[in-house]
CSV table of C-alpha atoms in Angstrom, one decimal:
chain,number,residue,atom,x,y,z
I,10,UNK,CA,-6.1,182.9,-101.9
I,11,UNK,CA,-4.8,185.9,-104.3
I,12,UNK,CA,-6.6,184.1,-107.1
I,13,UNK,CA,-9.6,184.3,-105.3
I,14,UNK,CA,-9.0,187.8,-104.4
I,15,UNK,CA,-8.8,187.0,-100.5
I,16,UNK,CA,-6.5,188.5,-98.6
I,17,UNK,CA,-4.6,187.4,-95.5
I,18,UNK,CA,-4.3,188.1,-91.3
I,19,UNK,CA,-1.0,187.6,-89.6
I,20,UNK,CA,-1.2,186.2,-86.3
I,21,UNK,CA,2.2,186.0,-85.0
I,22,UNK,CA,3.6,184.7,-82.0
I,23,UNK,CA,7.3,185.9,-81.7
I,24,UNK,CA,8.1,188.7,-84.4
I,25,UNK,CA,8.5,186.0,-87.1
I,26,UNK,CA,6.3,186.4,-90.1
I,27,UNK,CA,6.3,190.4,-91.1
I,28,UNK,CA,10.3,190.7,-90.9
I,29,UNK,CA,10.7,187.9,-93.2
I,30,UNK,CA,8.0,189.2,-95.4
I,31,UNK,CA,9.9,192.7,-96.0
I,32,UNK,CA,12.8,190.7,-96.0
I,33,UNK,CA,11.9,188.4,-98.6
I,34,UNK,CA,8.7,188.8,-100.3
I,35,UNK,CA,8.2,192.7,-100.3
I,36,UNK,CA,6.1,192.5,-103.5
I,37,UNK,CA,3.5,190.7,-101.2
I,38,UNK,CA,2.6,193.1,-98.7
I,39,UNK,CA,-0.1,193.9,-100.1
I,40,UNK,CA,-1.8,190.2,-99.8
I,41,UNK,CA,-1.6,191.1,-95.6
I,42,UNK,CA,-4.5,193.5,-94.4
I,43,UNK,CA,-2.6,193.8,-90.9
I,44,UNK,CA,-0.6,191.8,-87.9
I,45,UNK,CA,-1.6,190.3,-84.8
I,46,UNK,CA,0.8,189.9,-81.9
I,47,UNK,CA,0.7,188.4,-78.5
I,48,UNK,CA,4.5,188.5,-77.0
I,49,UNK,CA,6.4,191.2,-76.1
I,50,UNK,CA,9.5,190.2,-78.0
I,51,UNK,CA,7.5,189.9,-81.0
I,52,UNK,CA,7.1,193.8,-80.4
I,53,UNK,CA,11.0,194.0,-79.9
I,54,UNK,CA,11.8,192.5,-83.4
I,55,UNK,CA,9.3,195.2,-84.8
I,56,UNK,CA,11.1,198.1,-83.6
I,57,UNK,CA,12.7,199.8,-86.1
I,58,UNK,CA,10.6,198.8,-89.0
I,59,UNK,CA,8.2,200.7,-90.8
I,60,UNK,CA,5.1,199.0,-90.6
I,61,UNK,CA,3.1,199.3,-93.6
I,62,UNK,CA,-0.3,197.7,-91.7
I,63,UNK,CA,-1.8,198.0,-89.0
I,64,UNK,CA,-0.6,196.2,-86.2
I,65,UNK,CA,-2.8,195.2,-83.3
I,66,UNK,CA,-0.8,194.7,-80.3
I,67,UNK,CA,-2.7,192.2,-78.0
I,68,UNK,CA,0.9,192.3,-76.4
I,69,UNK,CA,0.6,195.4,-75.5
I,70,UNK,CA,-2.6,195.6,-74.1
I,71,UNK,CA,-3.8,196.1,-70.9
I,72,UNK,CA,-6.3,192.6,-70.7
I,73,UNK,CA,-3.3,190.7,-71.0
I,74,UNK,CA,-0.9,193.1,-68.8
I,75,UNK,CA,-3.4,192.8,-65.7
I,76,UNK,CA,-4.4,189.1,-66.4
I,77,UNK,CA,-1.3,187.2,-68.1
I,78,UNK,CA,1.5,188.8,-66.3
I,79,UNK,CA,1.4,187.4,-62.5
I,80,UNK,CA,0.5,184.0,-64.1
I,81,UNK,CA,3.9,184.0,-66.5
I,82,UNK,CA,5.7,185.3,-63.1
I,83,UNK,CA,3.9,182.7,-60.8
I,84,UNK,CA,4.9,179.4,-63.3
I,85,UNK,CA,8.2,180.8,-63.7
I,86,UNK,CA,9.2,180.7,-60.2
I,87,UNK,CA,7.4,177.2,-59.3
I,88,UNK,CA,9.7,175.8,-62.4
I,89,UNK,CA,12.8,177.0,-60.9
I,90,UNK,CA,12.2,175.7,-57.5
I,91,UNK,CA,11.0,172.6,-59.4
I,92,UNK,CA,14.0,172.1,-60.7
I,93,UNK,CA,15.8,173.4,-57.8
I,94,UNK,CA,14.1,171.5,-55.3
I,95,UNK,CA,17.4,171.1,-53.0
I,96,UNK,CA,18.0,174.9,-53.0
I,97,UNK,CA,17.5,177.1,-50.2
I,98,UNK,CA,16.1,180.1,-52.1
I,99,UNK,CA,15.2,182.2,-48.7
I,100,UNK,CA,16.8,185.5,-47.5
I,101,UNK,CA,19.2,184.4,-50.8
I,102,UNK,CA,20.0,187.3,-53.2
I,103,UNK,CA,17.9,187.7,-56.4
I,104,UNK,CA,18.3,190.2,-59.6
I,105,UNK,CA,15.6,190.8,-61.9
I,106,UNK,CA,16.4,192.1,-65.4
I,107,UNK,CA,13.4,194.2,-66.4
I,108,UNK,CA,11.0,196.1,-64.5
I,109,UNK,CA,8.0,196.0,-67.2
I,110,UNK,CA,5.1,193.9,-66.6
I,111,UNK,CA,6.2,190.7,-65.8
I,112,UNK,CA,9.7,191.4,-64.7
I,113,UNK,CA,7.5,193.3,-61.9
I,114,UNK,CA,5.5,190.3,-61.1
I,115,UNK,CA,8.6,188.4,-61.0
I,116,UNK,CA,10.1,190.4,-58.6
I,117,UNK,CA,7.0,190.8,-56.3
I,118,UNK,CA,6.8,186.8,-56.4
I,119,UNK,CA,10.4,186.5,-55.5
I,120,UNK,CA,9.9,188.9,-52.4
I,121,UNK,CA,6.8,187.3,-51.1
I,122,UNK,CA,9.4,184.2,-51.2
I,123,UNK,CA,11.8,185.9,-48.9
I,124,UNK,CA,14.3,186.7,-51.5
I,125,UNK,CA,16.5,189.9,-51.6
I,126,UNK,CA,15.4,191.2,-54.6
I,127,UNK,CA,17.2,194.0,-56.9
I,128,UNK,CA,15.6,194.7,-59.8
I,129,UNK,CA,17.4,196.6,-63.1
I,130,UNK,CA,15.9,198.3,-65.9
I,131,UNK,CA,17.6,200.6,-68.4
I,132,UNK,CA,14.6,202.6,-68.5
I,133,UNK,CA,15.2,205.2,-65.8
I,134,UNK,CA,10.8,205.7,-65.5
I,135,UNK,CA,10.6,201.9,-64.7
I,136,UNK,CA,14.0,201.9,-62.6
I,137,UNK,CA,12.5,204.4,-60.6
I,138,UNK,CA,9.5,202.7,-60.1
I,139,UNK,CA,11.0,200.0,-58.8
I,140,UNK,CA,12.6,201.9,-56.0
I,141,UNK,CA,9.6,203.5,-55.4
I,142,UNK,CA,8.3,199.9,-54.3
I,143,UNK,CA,10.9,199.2,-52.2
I,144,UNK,CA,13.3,196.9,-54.4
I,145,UNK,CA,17.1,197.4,-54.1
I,146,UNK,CA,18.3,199.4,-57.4
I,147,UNK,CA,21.0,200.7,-59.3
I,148,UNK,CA,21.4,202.7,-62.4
I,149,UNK,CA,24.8,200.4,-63.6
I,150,UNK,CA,24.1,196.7,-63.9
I,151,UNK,CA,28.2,195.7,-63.0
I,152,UNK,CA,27.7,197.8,-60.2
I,153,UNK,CA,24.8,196.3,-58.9
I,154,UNK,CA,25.7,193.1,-59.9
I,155,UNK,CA,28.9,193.2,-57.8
I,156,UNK,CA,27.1,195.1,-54.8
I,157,UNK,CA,24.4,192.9,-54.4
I,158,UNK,CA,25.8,189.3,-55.7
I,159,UNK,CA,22.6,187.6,-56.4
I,160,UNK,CA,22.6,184.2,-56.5
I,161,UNK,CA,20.1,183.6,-59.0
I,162,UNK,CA,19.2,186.1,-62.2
I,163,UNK,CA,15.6,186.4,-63.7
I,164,UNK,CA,16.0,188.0,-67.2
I,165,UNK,CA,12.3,189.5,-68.4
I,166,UNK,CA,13.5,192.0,-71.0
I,167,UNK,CA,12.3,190.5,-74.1
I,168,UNK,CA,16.4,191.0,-75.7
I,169,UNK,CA,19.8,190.2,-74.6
I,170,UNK,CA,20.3,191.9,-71.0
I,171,UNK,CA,22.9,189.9,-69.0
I,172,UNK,CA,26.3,189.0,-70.9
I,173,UNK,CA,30.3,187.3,-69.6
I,174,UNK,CA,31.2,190.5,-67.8
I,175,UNK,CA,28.4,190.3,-65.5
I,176,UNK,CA,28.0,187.2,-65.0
I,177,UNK,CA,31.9,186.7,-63.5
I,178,UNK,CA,30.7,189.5,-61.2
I,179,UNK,CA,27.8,186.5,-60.0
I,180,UNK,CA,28.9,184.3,-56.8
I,181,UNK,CA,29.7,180.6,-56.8
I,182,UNK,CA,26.9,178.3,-57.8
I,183,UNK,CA,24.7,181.1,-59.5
I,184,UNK,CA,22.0,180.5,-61.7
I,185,UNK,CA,20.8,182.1,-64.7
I,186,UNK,CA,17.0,182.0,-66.0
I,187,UNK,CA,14.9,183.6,-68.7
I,188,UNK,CA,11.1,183.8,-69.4
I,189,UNK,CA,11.4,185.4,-72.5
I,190,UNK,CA,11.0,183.6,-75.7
I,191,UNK,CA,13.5,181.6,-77.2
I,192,UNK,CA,17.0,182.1,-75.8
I,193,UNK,CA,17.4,186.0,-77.0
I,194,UNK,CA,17.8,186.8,-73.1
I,195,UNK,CA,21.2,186.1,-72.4
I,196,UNK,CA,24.8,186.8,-74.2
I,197,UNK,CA,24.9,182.2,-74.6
I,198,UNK,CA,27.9,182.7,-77.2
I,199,UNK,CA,29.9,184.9,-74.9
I,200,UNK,CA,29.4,182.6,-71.5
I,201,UNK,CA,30.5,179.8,-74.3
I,202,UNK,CA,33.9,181.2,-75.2
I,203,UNK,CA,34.3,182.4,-72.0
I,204,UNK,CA,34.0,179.3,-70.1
I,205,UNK,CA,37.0,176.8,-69.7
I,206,UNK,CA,34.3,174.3,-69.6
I,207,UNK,CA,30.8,173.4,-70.8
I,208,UNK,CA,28.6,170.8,-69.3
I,209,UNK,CA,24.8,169.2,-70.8
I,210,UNK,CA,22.7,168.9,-67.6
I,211,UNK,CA,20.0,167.5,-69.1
I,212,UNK,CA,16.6,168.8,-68.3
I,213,UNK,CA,18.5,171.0,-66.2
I,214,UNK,CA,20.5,173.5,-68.3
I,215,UNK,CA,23.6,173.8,-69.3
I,216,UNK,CA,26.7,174.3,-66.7
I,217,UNK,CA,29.3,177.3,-67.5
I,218,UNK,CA,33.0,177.2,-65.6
I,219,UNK,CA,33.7,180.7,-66.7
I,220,UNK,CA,37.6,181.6,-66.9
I,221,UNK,CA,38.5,183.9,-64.2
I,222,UNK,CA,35.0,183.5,-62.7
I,223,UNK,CA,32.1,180.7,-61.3
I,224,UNK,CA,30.4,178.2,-62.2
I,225,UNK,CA,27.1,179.6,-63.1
I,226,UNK,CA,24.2,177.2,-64.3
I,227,UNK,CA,21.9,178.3,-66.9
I,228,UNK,CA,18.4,176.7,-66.3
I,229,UNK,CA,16.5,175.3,-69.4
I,230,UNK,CA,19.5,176.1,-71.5
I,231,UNK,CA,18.4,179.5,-71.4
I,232,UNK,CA,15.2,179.4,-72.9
I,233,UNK,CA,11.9,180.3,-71.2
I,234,UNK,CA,11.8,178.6,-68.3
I,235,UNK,CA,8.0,179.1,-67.5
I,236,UNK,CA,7.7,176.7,-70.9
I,237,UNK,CA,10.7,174.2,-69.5
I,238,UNK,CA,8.6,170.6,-69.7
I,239,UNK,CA,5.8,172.6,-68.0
I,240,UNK,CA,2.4,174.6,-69.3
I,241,UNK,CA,3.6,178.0,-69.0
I,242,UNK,CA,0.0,179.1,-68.2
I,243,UNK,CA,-3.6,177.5,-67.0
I,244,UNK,CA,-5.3,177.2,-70.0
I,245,UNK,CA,-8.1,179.9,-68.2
I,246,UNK,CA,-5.6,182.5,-68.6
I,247,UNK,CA,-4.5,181.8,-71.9
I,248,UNK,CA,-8.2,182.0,-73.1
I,249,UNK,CA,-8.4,185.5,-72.7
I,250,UNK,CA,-5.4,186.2,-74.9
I,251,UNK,CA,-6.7,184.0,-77.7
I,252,UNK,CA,-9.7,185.9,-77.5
I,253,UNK,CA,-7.9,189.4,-77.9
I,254,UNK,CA,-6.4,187.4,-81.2
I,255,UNK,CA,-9.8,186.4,-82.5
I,256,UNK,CA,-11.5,190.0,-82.0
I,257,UNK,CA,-8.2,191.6,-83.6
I,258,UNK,CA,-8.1,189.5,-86.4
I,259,UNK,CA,-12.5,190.4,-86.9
I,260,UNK,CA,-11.4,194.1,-86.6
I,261,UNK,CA,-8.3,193.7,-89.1
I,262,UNK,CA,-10.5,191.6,-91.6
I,263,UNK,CA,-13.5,194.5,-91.4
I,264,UNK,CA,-10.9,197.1,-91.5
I,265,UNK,CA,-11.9,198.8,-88.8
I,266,UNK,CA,-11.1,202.9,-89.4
I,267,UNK,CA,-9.3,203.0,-86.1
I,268,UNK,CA,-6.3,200.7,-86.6
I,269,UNK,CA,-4.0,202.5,-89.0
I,270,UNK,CA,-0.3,201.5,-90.4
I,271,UNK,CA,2.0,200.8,-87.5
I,272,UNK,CA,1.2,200.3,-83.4
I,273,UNK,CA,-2.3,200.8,-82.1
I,274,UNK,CA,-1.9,200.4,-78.9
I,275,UNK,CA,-4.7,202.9,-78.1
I,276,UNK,CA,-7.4,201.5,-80.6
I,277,UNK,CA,-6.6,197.7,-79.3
I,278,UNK,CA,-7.4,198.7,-76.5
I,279,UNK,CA,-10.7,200.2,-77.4
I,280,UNK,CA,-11.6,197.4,-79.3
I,281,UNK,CA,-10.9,194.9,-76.7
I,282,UNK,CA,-12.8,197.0,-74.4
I,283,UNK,CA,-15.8,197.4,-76.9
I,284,UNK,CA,-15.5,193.5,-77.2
I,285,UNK,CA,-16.9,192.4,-73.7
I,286,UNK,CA,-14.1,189.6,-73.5
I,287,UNK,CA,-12.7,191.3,-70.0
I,288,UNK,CA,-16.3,191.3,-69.0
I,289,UNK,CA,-17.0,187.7,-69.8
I,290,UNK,CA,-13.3,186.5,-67.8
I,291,UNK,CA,-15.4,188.4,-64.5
I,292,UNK,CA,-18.6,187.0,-65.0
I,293,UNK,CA,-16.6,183.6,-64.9
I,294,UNK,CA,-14.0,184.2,-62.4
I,295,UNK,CA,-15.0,187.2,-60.4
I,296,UNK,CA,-16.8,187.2,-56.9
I,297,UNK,CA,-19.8,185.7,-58.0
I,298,UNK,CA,-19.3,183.0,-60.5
I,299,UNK,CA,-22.2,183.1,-63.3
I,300,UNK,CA,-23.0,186.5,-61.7
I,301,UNK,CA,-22.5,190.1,-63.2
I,302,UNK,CA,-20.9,193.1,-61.5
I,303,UNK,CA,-23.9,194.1,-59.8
């Protein structure tokens, strides 16, 4: 592509392809005329870096914020009580890990199920809008971990947020789930060589006798559990995020003067605006199916 003097669009899922590009091929930087991104901890594995393209951050954005969060929330909790289906989940205790967008959903979800639900958040703006909406907080995650003994833990942070100190704090027969990509959201190699005991459940998870503490079960072996043998998402709502990609990577590839070296949050979101693609998902699913606003 060099040879021809075309140039390249990254379109990542996960924070993968620019870190090992600086890492490893710095001299080629220049082929890349900027970076897609559609998952939060893609955006994690960016902090830090000087970006030296333009990076448009369909993560970020508010399409996918009010359309792909309650959908992530919604499959998580039907795989859990999938797996679970022998659990009695009601008027239980339940900790959510995160207050940003989907950690929200999560824990509106939860409640609607008749869970007791705390919600943590390192960020005191978010932790304080979670108490503003009535969920059961704490500005110490042992503390609230050991106040409120949930039974079963929702990490949505996007990075490791629960580790072996809290979870001996959990009560018997606890259970431990992520919806964040990969396994990043919980400290696995500490519950290992904590644990007097391991054991492979399968499609389950994996089983953790912690010394000094429960047995906690980790469900989906830790990774994302609205992907556990399941489609995370109806393709419909999926769509619209694949369409955020395509109009970023047409606004990258005409180097629009807007998106600048670094996070555009601002300018994706003006180009997705500009785009129609919102409007189209309401002319297809809104009130009147085929319709407009009007």
């Amino acid at each position: 592509m060099s040879a021809a003097g075309l140039r390249s669009v990254v379109m990542d899922d996960g924070g993968y392809v620019l870190p090992a590009v600086i890492r490893d091929l710095p001299d080629r930087l220049g082929h890349f005329v900027g970076l897609m991104e559609q998952t939060t901890s893609g955006i994690r594995k960016l902090e830090g870096l000087e970006l030296p393209m333009p990076l448009f951050s369909v993560a970020e954005s508010e399409a996918k914020a009010l359309i792909e969060s309650y959908g992530i929330a919604d499959a998580a909790v039907r795989n859990v009580l999938r797996l679970l289906p022998d659990e009695k989940f009601e008027g239980q205790a339940a900790l959510v890990l995160g207050f940003g967008r989907i950690g929200h959903e999560v824990a509106r979800v939860l409640d609607a199920r008749r869970m007791r639900v705390a919600v943590f958040d390192a960020d005191i703006t978010r932790l304080v809008a979670a108490h503003e909406e009535g969920f059961l907080t704490g500005a110490l995650l042992n503390d609230l971990v050991a106040a409120h003994r949930p039974r079963l833990v929702i990490g949505c942070v996007g990075s490791r947020s629960f580790g072996l100190e809290q979870a001996r704090l959990l009560p018997p027969r606890s259970f431990l789930v992520s919806t964040t990509s990969r396994d990043f959201e919980f400290a696995l190699d500490e519950l290992r060589e904590g644990s007097s005991a391991l054991t492979d459940r399968g499609v389950l998870g994996t089983s953790y006798q912690l010394v000094d503490g429960p047995e906690i079960l980790v469900l989906g072996h830790g990774m994302p559990i609205n992907f556990h043998y399941a489609e995370s998402l109806p393709n419909r709502y999926v769509d619209l995020v694949l369409a955020g990609l395509a109009v970023g990577a047409v606004a990258l590839a005409r180097a629009d003067a807007r998106l600048r070296p670094g996070h555009n949050v601002a300018a994706t979101n003006l180009i997705l605006a500009e785009a129609g693609i919102v409007d189209d998902y309401y002319r297809l699913y809104g009130p009147a199916a085929g319709g407009g606003r009007g």
